[in-house]
């Protein structure tokens, strides 16, 4: 089959990890006789420099025409002024809104080969950690009305956290559907003891739960949820949460699995279309050094094969290859531990490609 993929390498380590991941994808294409066409596009800091805007119209237009989007990372020291009117992050938010990607899947899996790099004790890790964070991505405080003013000489600013029942229902359904394919447990995380929007959120989640009698549902307040995630991460299967809590919890979940350099993500709307990106950022401190971990992007590409193209076998081949490479002891700097073999970004990609070839 032939697929058209929009590729946004972005800033910092983005281009390095994307380059290596496309190498992996090309290997899969060859092995399974597919054709992947890449349409390279600009967004983020590099687009600000080249065109004066973080998300050029053409980029969004081309993404809409494609079957899926691969995004590296965007942002960097050069554009890192939260007071600026034009910021790289607007590209990510613009893509999410413009492509209606309301569902963000962030699997946090601690590979059995990486137990030693998790900061958690082995008694807590036990047999391993496998959590799927289902984060609402186009609503809530990120997209609510915001503004600033000076009132009686005093500066003020506000952001509004608002959800309607439809936005909650569609993301809740995805959490329950995902749980049906996993361990049939959904933990909803909100702040219903304080926030009105969380109370509506919780009520709608409970309504959706009625259609899924085989799935166990429980609720946690965000503060307790953040604590439970490090205290006993094995209690979680699917975590359902809103945009901002999901942002925070997914970074926390990534750390307990060893490194943020390992975690992929899928941002989905309808019709199987999706944007795939590592959850790590542009890491400008290590950009250009060739030492970044490409596995999060490689695993994002694997998610693309599964969720958008329905290529389950091809997706699994990448996952298995990554696992094999870790088993053999190859490690980028972020996941390096004693006795393991240190490799750079490109070498890690080559190892994965080699494993795919041998499968
Ligand atoms: C993420 C990032 C983004 C977010 C930023 C870059 C806007 O932190 O994808 O988690 O807050 O969603
Ligand atoms: Mg984040």
Short mmCIF file of C-alpha atoms and ligand atoms in Angstrom, two decimals:
data_model
loop_
_atom_site.label_atom_id
_atom_site.label_comp_id
_atom_site.label_asym_id
_atom_site.label_seq_id
_atom_site.Cartn_x
_atom_site.Cartn_y
_atom_site.Cartn_z
CA UNK A 1 0.00 0.00 0.00
CA UNK A 2 1.00 3.61 -0.50
CA UNK A 3 0.73 6.21 2.27
CA UNK A 4 1.27 9.98 2.29
CA UNK A 5 2.90 11.24 5.46
CA UNK A 6 3.44 14.87 6.43
CA UNK A 7 6.74 15.16 8.28
CA UNK A 8 7.51 18.09 10.55
CA UNK A 9 11.04 17.65 11.93
CA UNK A 10 10.81 20.95 13.87
CA UNK A 11 13.55 22.28 16.16
CA UNK A 12 16.28 21.08 18.50
CA UNK A 13 16.65 17.30 18.50
CA UNK A 14 13.46 16.99 16.39
CA UNK A 15 15.23 16.67 13.01
CA UNK A 16 17.74 14.12 14.41
CA UNK A 17 15.18 11.76 15.90
CA UNK A 18 12.83 12.10 12.92
CA UNK A 19 15.61 11.33 10.46
CA UNK A 20 16.48 8.11 12.27
CA UNK A 21 12.80 7.14 12.59
CA UNK A 22 12.20 7.55 8.86
CA UNK A 23 15.12 5.20 8.32
CA UNK A 24 13.25 2.64 10.43
CA UNK A 25 10.04 3.29 8.50
CA UNK A 26 11.86 2.83 5.20
CA UNK A 27 13.13 -0.52 6.42
CA UNK A 28 9.54 -1.55 7.25
CA UNK A 29 8.43 -0.36 3.80
CA UNK A 30 11.02 -2.53 2.14
CA UNK A 31 10.32 -5.58 4.24
CA UNK A 32 6.53 -5.44 3.84
CA UNK A 33 6.34 -3.91 0.40
CA UNK A 34 4.72 -0.59 1.29
CA UNK A 35 5.41 2.86 -0.07
CA UNK A 36 5.67 5.80 2.30
CA UNK A 37 5.78 9.24 0.67
CA UNK A 38 7.15 12.02 2.86
CA UNK A 39 6.12 15.63 2.59
CA UNK A 40 8.55 17.70 4.68
CA UNK A 41 7.01 20.77 6.32
CA UNK A 42 8.04 23.51 8.68
CA UNK A 43 6.55 24.44 12.03
CA UNK A 44 7.81 25.89 15.31
CA UNK A 45 10.89 28.03 15.81
CA UNK A 46 12.34 27.30 12.38
CA UNK A 47 9.07 28.49 10.80
CA UNK A 48 9.17 31.67 12.89
CA UNK A 49 12.66 32.34 11.53
CA UNK A 50 11.77 31.47 7.93
CA UNK A 51 8.25 32.82 7.63
CA UNK A 52 7.53 34.85 10.76
CA UNK A 53 4.79 32.49 12.00
CA UNK A 54 5.02 29.26 14.04
CA UNK A 55 2.45 27.42 11.93
CA UNK A 56 2.48 28.51 8.27
CA UNK A 57 -0.86 28.09 6.48
CA UNK A 58 0.72 25.78 3.96
CA UNK A 59 1.90 23.41 6.72
CA UNK A 60 -1.61 23.01 8.10
CA UNK A 61 -3.06 22.65 4.61
CA UNK A 62 -0.58 19.93 3.65
CA UNK A 63 -1.11 18.10 6.95
CA UNK A 64 -4.85 18.03 6.25
CA UNK A 65 -4.20 16.43 2.88
CA UNK A 66 -1.96 13.72 4.32
CA UNK A 67 -2.82 10.32 5.81
CA UNK A 68 -0.83 11.00 8.98
CA UNK A 69 1.64 13.47 10.47
CA UNK A 70 4.99 12.77 12.14
CA UNK A 71 6.26 15.57 14.35
CA UNK A 72 9.73 15.76 15.93
CA UNK A 73 9.76 18.52 18.49
CA UNK A 74 9.47 22.25 18.50
CA UNK A 75 10.90 25.14 20.52
CA UNK A 76 14.33 26.15 21.74
CA UNK A 77 16.31 28.71 23.75
CA UNK A 78 16.21 31.21 20.91
CA UNK A 79 12.43 31.53 21.01
CA UNK A 80 12.00 30.78 24.69
CA UNK A 81 10.29 33.93 25.86
CA UNK A 82 6.84 33.20 27.28
CA UNK A 83 6.02 36.92 27.00
CA UNK A 84 6.56 36.92 23.22
CA UNK A 85 3.49 37.27 21.02
CA UNK A 86 4.74 34.63 18.60
CA UNK A 87 5.92 31.39 20.20
CA UNK A 88 6.85 27.95 18.80
CA UNK A 89 4.32 26.15 21.07
CA UNK A 90 1.54 27.87 19.13
CA UNK A 91 2.40 25.55 16.27
CA UNK A 92 1.60 22.43 18.34
CA UNK A 93 -1.60 23.93 19.69
CA UNK A 94 -2.54 25.16 16.20
CA UNK A 95 -1.98 21.70 14.73
CA UNK A 96 -4.04 20.04 17.46
CA UNK A 97 -6.92 22.47 17.02
CA UNK A 98 -6.63 22.77 13.24
CA UNK A 99 -6.61 19.00 12.74
CA UNK A 100 -9.22 18.39 15.49
CA UNK A 101 -6.93 16.00 17.37
CA UNK A 102 -8.93 15.80 20.56
CA UNK A 103 -7.55 12.50 21.83
CA UNK A 104 -3.99 12.08 23.03
CA UNK A 105 -2.77 8.57 23.79
CA UNK A 106 0.40 8.42 25.83
CA UNK A 107 1.44 4.89 26.71
CA UNK A 108 3.88 4.74 29.62
CA UNK A 109 5.50 1.34 29.53
CA UNK A 110 8.54 0.39 31.55
CA UNK A 111 10.44 -2.10 29.44
CA UNK A 112 11.66 -5.05 31.47
CA UNK A 113 15.13 -4.27 30.13
CA UNK A 114 15.08 -0.79 31.60
CA UNK A 115 14.02 -1.49 35.18
CA UNK A 116 17.35 -0.25 36.48
CA UNK A 117 16.86 3.25 35.05
CA UNK A 118 13.50 3.85 36.71
CA UNK A 119 13.91 6.04 39.78
CA UNK A 120 11.40 3.83 41.60
CA UNK A 121 12.38 0.93 43.86
CA UNK A 122 12.08 -2.54 42.39
CA UNK A 123 9.49 -3.41 45.06
CA UNK A 124 7.24 -0.72 43.56
CA UNK A 125 7.97 -1.62 39.95
CA UNK A 126 7.32 -5.32 40.51
CA UNK A 127 6.64 -7.11 37.24
CA UNK A 128 6.59 -3.83 35.34
CA UNK A 129 4.51 -0.79 34.53
CA UNK A 130 2.08 -0.44 31.62
CA UNK A 131 -0.18 2.58 31.77
CA UNK A 132 -2.08 4.32 29.00
CA UNK A 133 -2.74 8.00 29.64
CA UNK A 134 -5.75 9.19 27.64
CA UNK A 135 -5.54 12.97 27.63
CA UNK A 136 -8.17 15.34 26.24
CA UNK A 137 -6.26 17.56 23.83
CA UNK A 138 -8.34 20.33 22.25
CA UNK A 139 -10.35 21.71 25.17
CA UNK A 140 -10.10 22.81 28.77
CA UNK A 141 -7.88 25.56 30.05
CA UNK A 142 -5.53 25.38 27.05
CA UNK A 143 -8.21 26.58 24.69
CA UNK A 144 -10.69 28.44 26.93
CA UNK A 145 -11.13 32.17 26.82
CA UNK A 146 -8.08 33.99 28.09
CA UNK A 147 -7.06 37.56 28.53
CA UNK A 148 -5.29 40.21 30.51
CA UNK A 149 -6.18 43.63 31.75
CA UNK A 150 -5.17 46.37 34.11
CA UNK A 151 -7.91 47.02 36.64
CA UNK A 152 -7.49 50.05 38.87
CA UNK A 153 -3.79 50.06 38.10
CA UNK A 154 -3.41 46.37 38.98
CA UNK A 155 -2.45 43.87 36.28
CA UNK A 156 -4.51 40.73 35.98
CA UNK A 157 -4.77 37.78 33.64
CA UNK A 158 -7.08 34.81 33.32
CA UNK A 159 -7.54 31.49 31.53
CA UNK A 160 -10.86 29.70 31.49
CA UNK A 161 -11.30 25.99 32.12
CA UNK A 162 -14.43 24.94 30.30
CA UNK A 163 -15.69 21.63 28.90
CA UNK A 164 -18.98 20.71 27.33
CA UNK A 165 -20.53 17.28 27.71
CA UNK A 166 -19.77 16.25 24.11
CA UNK A 167 -16.07 16.94 24.51
CA UNK A 168 -16.04 14.86 27.67
CA UNK A 169 -18.13 12.03 26.25
CA UNK A 170 -15.99 11.44 23.17
CA UNK A 171 -12.72 11.27 25.09
CA UNK A 172 -14.28 9.13 27.85
CA UNK A 173 -15.47 6.66 25.19
CA UNK A 174 -11.93 6.29 23.87
CA UNK A 175 -10.64 5.62 27.39
CA UNK A 176 -13.22 2.85 27.91
CA UNK A 177 -12.69 1.38 24.45
CA UNK A 178 -8.93 1.31 25.13
CA UNK A 179 -9.49 -0.32 28.51
CA UNK A 180 -11.57 -3.06 26.83
CA UNK A 181 -8.48 -4.01 24.84
CA UNK A 182 -6.27 -3.89 27.94
CA UNK A 183 -6.87 -4.69 31.61
CA UNK A 184 -10.39 -3.23 31.78
CA UNK A 185 -9.76 -0.54 34.33
CA UNK A 186 -10.21 3.21 33.91
CA UNK A 187 -9.02 5.68 36.52
CA UNK A 188 -10.53 9.09 35.97
CA UNK A 189 -8.39 11.89 37.39
CA UNK A 190 -9.96 15.29 38.04
CA UNK A 191 -10.49 17.93 40.71
CA UNK A 192 -14.21 17.44 41.30
CA UNK A 193 -13.89 18.52 44.94
CA UNK A 194 -13.13 22.06 43.74
CA UNK A 195 -13.87 22.59 40.04
CA UNK A 196 -17.32 22.81 38.48
CA UNK A 197 -15.94 21.62 35.14
CA UNK A 198 -14.55 18.52 36.88
CA UNK A 199 -17.96 17.76 38.38
CA UNK A 200 -19.52 17.74 34.92
CA UNK A 201 -16.54 15.72 33.66
CA UNK A 202 -17.03 13.10 36.36
CA UNK A 203 -20.79 12.85 35.81
CA UNK A 204 -20.38 12.31 32.06
CA UNK A 205 -17.59 9.77 32.62
CA UNK A 206 -19.94 7.83 34.92
CA UNK A 207 -22.65 7.97 32.28
CA UNK A 208 -20.29 6.58 29.63
CA UNK A 209 -19.12 3.90 32.09
CA UNK A 210 -22.64 2.45 32.11
CA UNK A 211 -22.11 1.29 28.54
CA UNK A 212 -18.99 -0.60 29.61
CA UNK A 213 -20.07 -2.84 32.48
CA UNK A 214 -16.93 -4.98 32.13
CA UNK A 215 -14.65 -2.02 32.80
CA UNK A 216 -13.94 -1.05 36.39
CA UNK A 217 -14.04 2.72 36.93
CA UNK A 218 -12.56 4.65 39.81
CA UNK A 219 -11.94 8.34 40.39
CA UNK A 220 -8.99 10.15 41.94
CA UNK A 221 -8.42 13.82 42.60
CA UNK A 222 -5.41 15.13 40.72
CA UNK A 223 -3.26 15.71 43.81
CA UNK A 224 -3.83 12.17 45.06
CA UNK A 225 -3.51 10.81 41.51
CA UNK A 226 -0.07 12.39 41.10
CA UNK A 227 0.97 10.82 44.41
CA UNK A 228 -0.47 7.38 43.60
CA UNK A 229 1.42 7.36 40.30
CA UNK A 230 4.72 7.18 42.15
CA UNK A 231 3.45 5.32 45.21
CA UNK A 232 1.79 2.45 43.39
CA UNK A 233 1.88 2.83 39.59
CA UNK A 234 0.78 -0.77 39.08
CA UNK A 235 -2.75 0.08 40.22
CA UNK A 236 -3.27 1.91 36.88
CA UNK A 237 -4.37 0.58 33.52
CA UNK A 238 -5.99 3.48 31.64
CA UNK A 239 -5.82 6.99 33.08
CA UNK A 240 -8.48 9.33 31.72
CA UNK A 241 -7.89 13.01 32.29
CA UNK A 242 -8.26 16.53 30.93
CA UNK A 243 -5.83 18.57 28.89
CA UNK A 244 -3.77 20.22 31.63
CA UNK A 245 -3.76 17.36 34.14
CA UNK A 246 -2.82 15.05 31.26
CA UNK A 247 0.11 17.26 30.34
CA UNK A 248 1.47 17.04 33.88
CA UNK A 249 0.67 13.39 34.60
CA UNK A 250 2.16 12.15 31.34
CA UNK A 251 5.52 13.76 32.13
CA UNK A 252 5.37 12.17 35.57
CA UNK A 253 4.44 8.79 34.08
CA UNK A 254 7.32 9.03 31.63
CA UNK A 255 9.86 9.56 34.39
CA UNK A 256 8.83 6.46 36.31
CA UNK A 257 9.43 4.45 33.17
CA UNK A 258 13.06 5.55 33.10
CA UNK A 259 13.34 8.35 30.61
CA UNK A 260 11.14 10.82 28.79
CA UNK A 261 13.21 9.79 25.77
CA UNK A 262 11.28 6.52 25.58
CA UNK A 263 7.65 7.61 25.40
CA UNK A 264 5.68 7.95 22.17
CA UNK A 265 2.29 9.53 21.62
CA UNK A 266 -0.60 9.54 19.21
CA UNK A 267 -2.97 12.48 18.79
CA UNK A 268 -6.15 11.35 17.13
CA UNK A 269 -9.33 12.88 15.79
CA UNK A 270 -11.75 10.96 13.65
CA UNK A 271 -11.26 8.81 10.53
CA UNK A 272 -8.05 7.18 11.77
CA UNK A 273 -6.09 10.34 10.99
CA UNK A 274 -3.40 11.08 13.55
CA UNK A 275 -0.35 13.08 14.50
CA UNK A 276 2.50 11.11 16.04
CA UNK A 277 5.22 12.63 18.17
CA UNK A 278 7.56 11.73 21.01
CA UNK A 279 6.34 13.30 24.24
CA UNK A 280 9.76 14.81 24.93
CA UNK A 281 10.47 18.32 23.76
CA UNK A 282 13.20 19.76 21.57
CA UNK A 283 15.94 19.38 24.24
CA UNK A 284 17.98 22.32 22.91
CA UNK A 285 20.78 21.56 25.40
CA UNK A 286 21.69 18.36 23.53
CA UNK A 287 20.54 19.34 20.03
CA UNK A 288 23.04 18.74 17.24
CA UNK A 289 25.20 16.44 19.36
CA UNK A 290 23.75 13.23 17.96
CA UNK A 291 23.14 11.80 21.44
CA UNK A 292 19.34 12.09 21.72
CA UNK A 293 17.29 8.95 22.23
CA UNK A 294 15.34 8.26 19.02
CA UNK A 295 13.24 5.45 20.53
CA UNK A 296 10.26 7.63 21.51
CA UNK A 297 9.94 8.79 17.89
CA UNK A 298 10.54 5.30 16.52
CA UNK A 299 7.78 4.02 18.82
CA UNK A 300 5.53 6.91 17.70
CA UNK A 301 6.01 5.76 14.12
CA UNK A 302 5.04 2.27 15.26
CA UNK A 303 1.85 3.73 16.77
CA UNK A 304 1.13 5.43 13.44
CA UNK A 305 1.34 2.11 11.61
CA UNK A 306 -1.13 0.59 14.07
CA UNK A 307 -3.64 3.37 14.70
CA UNK A 308 -3.77 5.18 11.36
CA UNK A 309 -2.76 2.57 8.79
CA UNK A 310 -4.05 -0.51 10.61
CA UNK A 311 -0.69 -2.24 9.99
CA UNK A 312 -0.61 -4.22 13.24
CA UNK A 313 2.07 -6.66 12.16
CA UNK A 314 4.42 -3.95 10.93
CA UNK A 315 3.85 -1.96 14.11
CA UNK A 316 4.66 -4.97 16.27
CA UNK A 317 7.85 -5.64 14.33
CA UNK A 318 9.15 -2.20 15.32
CA UNK A 319 8.14 -2.67 18.96
CA UNK A 320 9.83 -6.07 19.08
CA UNK A 321 12.96 -4.71 17.42
CA UNK A 322 13.19 -1.94 20.02
CA UNK A 323 12.78 -4.47 22.79
CA UNK A 324 15.48 -6.70 21.30
CA UNK A 325 17.94 -3.81 20.99
CA UNK A 326 17.37 -2.97 24.66
CA UNK A 327 17.74 -6.61 25.60
CA UNK A 328 21.10 -6.65 23.84
CA UNK A 329 22.20 -3.77 26.05
CA UNK A 330 22.35 -0.84 23.63
CA UNK A 331 21.60 2.46 25.38
CA UNK A 332 21.59 6.13 24.53
CA UNK A 333 22.95 8.41 27.23
CA UNK A 334 19.58 9.09 28.91
CA UNK A 335 19.00 5.39 29.64
CA UNK A 336 22.60 4.33 30.16
CA UNK A 337 23.44 2.23 33.20
CA UNK A 338 26.45 0.23 34.30
CA UNK A 339 27.61 -2.52 31.99
CA UNK A 340 25.52 -1.37 29.01
CA UNK A 341 26.73 -0.31 25.58
CA UNK A 342 26.55 3.41 24.90
CA UNK A 343 25.32 4.34 21.41
CA UNK A 344 24.49 7.60 19.67
CA UNK A 345 21.18 8.54 18.01
CA UNK A 346 22.04 7.13 14.61
CA UNK A 347 23.59 3.92 15.96
CA UNK A 348 20.45 3.26 17.97
CA UNK A 349 18.38 3.63 14.79
CA UNK A 350 20.75 1.33 12.90
CA UNK A 351 20.40 -1.32 15.62
CA UNK A 352 16.61 -1.21 15.35
CA UNK A 353 16.83 -1.44 11.54
CA UNK A 354 19.16 -4.41 11.84
CA UNK A 355 16.76 -6.22 14.17
CA UNK A 356 13.86 -5.62 11.78
CA UNK A 357 15.95 -7.11 9.01
CA UNK A 358 16.59 -10.20 11.06
CA UNK A 359 12.93 -10.79 11.90
C1 LIG B 1 3.11 18.33 25.49
C2 LIG B 1 3.78 19.68 25.58
C3 LIG B 1 2.83 20.73 25.02
C4 LIG B 1 1.59 20.74 25.91
C5 LIG B 1 3.41 22.16 24.92
C6 LIG B 1 4.69 22.17 24.12
C7 LIG B 1 2.43 23.13 24.36
O1 LIG B 1 4.17 19.95 26.87
O2 LIG B 1 2.78 17.90 24.38
O3 LIG B 1 2.93 17.69 26.52
O4 LIG B 1 1.56 21.43 26.94
O5 LIG B 1 0.65 20.04 25.56
MG1 LIG B 2 3.89 18.32 28.21
#
